[in-house]
XYZ file of C-alpha atoms in Angstrom:
137
model
C 89.989 118.484 104.329
C 89.872 121.390 106.573
C 92.848 123.989 106.908
C 93.568 122.726 110.521
C 93.759 119.145 109.710
C 95.477 119.914 106.608
C 98.178 121.847 108.778
C 98.485 118.998 111.068
C 99.075 116.380 107.939
C 101.580 118.823 106.597
C 103.540 119.003 109.757
C 103.634 115.112 110.030
C 104.810 114.781 106.538
C 107.357 117.631 106.320
C 109.040 116.710 109.492
C 109.493 113.180 108.136
C 111.218 114.330 104.919
C 115.048 114.233 104.778
C 115.255 117.757 102.564
C 113.386 119.603 105.555
C 114.937 120.802 108.699
C 112.221 122.333 110.542
C 108.367 122.773 110.430
C 106.437 124.777 112.857
C 102.875 126.444 112.810
C 102.493 130.048 112.018
C 101.432 130.355 115.770
C 104.710 128.841 116.798
C 106.702 131.451 115.020
C 104.637 134.321 116.378
C 102.587 134.762 113.244
C 99.057 135.923 114.870
C 97.970 137.545 111.569
C 97.206 134.396 109.576
C 94.927 131.722 111.448
C 96.392 128.714 109.841
C 99.569 127.837 108.051
C 103.046 126.613 108.625
C 106.609 127.876 108.614
C 109.163 125.455 106.696
C 112.877 125.529 106.690
C 114.438 123.222 104.136
C 117.838 121.213 104.766
C 120.731 123.455 104.144
C 118.596 126.733 104.028
C 118.963 129.597 106.544
C 115.643 131.140 105.759
C 112.063 129.923 106.227
C 109.299 129.900 104.094
C 105.920 130.556 105.552
C 102.655 129.184 104.045
C 99.040 130.194 104.930
C 96.133 127.868 104.338
C 92.555 128.747 103.517
C 89.919 126.081 102.802
C 86.984 125.850 100.631
C 84.242 123.356 101.126
C 82.878 121.162 98.510
C 80.280 122.587 96.303
C 76.966 122.904 98.045
C 78.488 122.050 101.524
C 77.605 124.276 104.690
C 79.884 124.898 107.402
C 77.484 123.901 110.110
C 77.042 120.684 108.662
C 80.055 119.492 106.997
C 81.780 116.533 108.239
C 85.633 116.326 107.574
C 85.886 112.656 107.036
C 88.372 111.283 104.718
C 87.209 110.299 101.248
C 89.863 108.433 99.166
C 90.663 107.776 95.484
C 93.535 107.258 93.189
C 97.063 108.941 94.258
C 98.375 111.999 92.510
C 101.491 111.315 90.554
C 104.461 111.667 92.532
C 107.075 112.901 90.138
C 110.605 113.681 90.932
C 111.643 113.603 94.566
C 111.613 116.753 96.468
C 115.239 118.487 96.655
C 116.416 121.003 99.156
C 117.599 123.323 96.366
C 113.995 123.474 94.608
C 112.259 126.762 94.974
C 109.529 126.366 97.591
C 106.390 125.885 95.601
C 108.101 123.238 93.558
C 109.608 121.569 96.674
C 106.297 121.629 98.782
C 104.294 120.320 95.846
C 106.696 117.547 95.632
C 106.659 116.580 99.223
C 102.631 116.417 99.093
C 102.793 114.424 96.244
C 105.191 111.985 97.688
C 103.331 111.645 100.817
C 100.995 109.581 98.876
C 97.692 110.567 100.489
C 94.711 109.106 99.131
C 92.685 111.999 99.996
C 94.469 114.184 97.721
C 93.121 114.234 94.091
C 95.193 116.950 92.431
C 97.979 119.519 93.360
C 98.200 122.763 91.165
C 101.231 124.919 91.316
C 99.957 128.495 90.768
C 103.324 129.232 88.751
C 102.779 126.471 86.284
C 99.212 127.361 85.315
C 98.742 128.841 81.566
C 98.507 132.175 82.922
C 100.712 132.084 85.977
C 100.118 134.174 89.069
C 103.007 136.288 90.617
C 101.779 134.762 93.796
C 103.392 131.647 94.714
C 101.457 128.930 96.103
C 99.179 126.000 95.104
C 95.716 124.564 95.163
C 95.297 121.133 96.774
C 91.933 119.582 95.586
C 90.634 116.418 97.682
C 88.449 113.855 96.592
C 85.694 114.964 98.551
C 85.783 118.369 96.410
C 87.160 120.408 99.211
C 90.204 122.679 98.341
C 93.002 124.177 100.222
C 94.666 127.243 98.884
C 98.248 127.305 100.243
C 100.085 130.518 99.468
C 103.723 131.791 100.448
C 103.560 134.760 102.768
């Protein structure tokens, strides 16, 4: 899934989640520095979290010939429901998992890796081998 299609998917999923109060593209919140991403405000929160999306094509794929068609497979384990009080990385991962998108093969939170990153974010891997790196700005 390319970053723009992922952003459209995220907007649709987040706007229908009861723990979110607003979702907009980064362009809509006047962020012209980052080409693709969203700004999300969770229910009861006064501040938003901005997410940048960067894509990686499947191994061996070329940009000029890659067709972004859905490849489906087993759903990722959903885990606990997202809570508005969750920290942004955990909340967003839960929202994506509960969306039950058959294109998503794995969601890896960066803070839960064996050697966690200080940067908050996640890697979303798709069944076609493509990845989205979603990081908190």
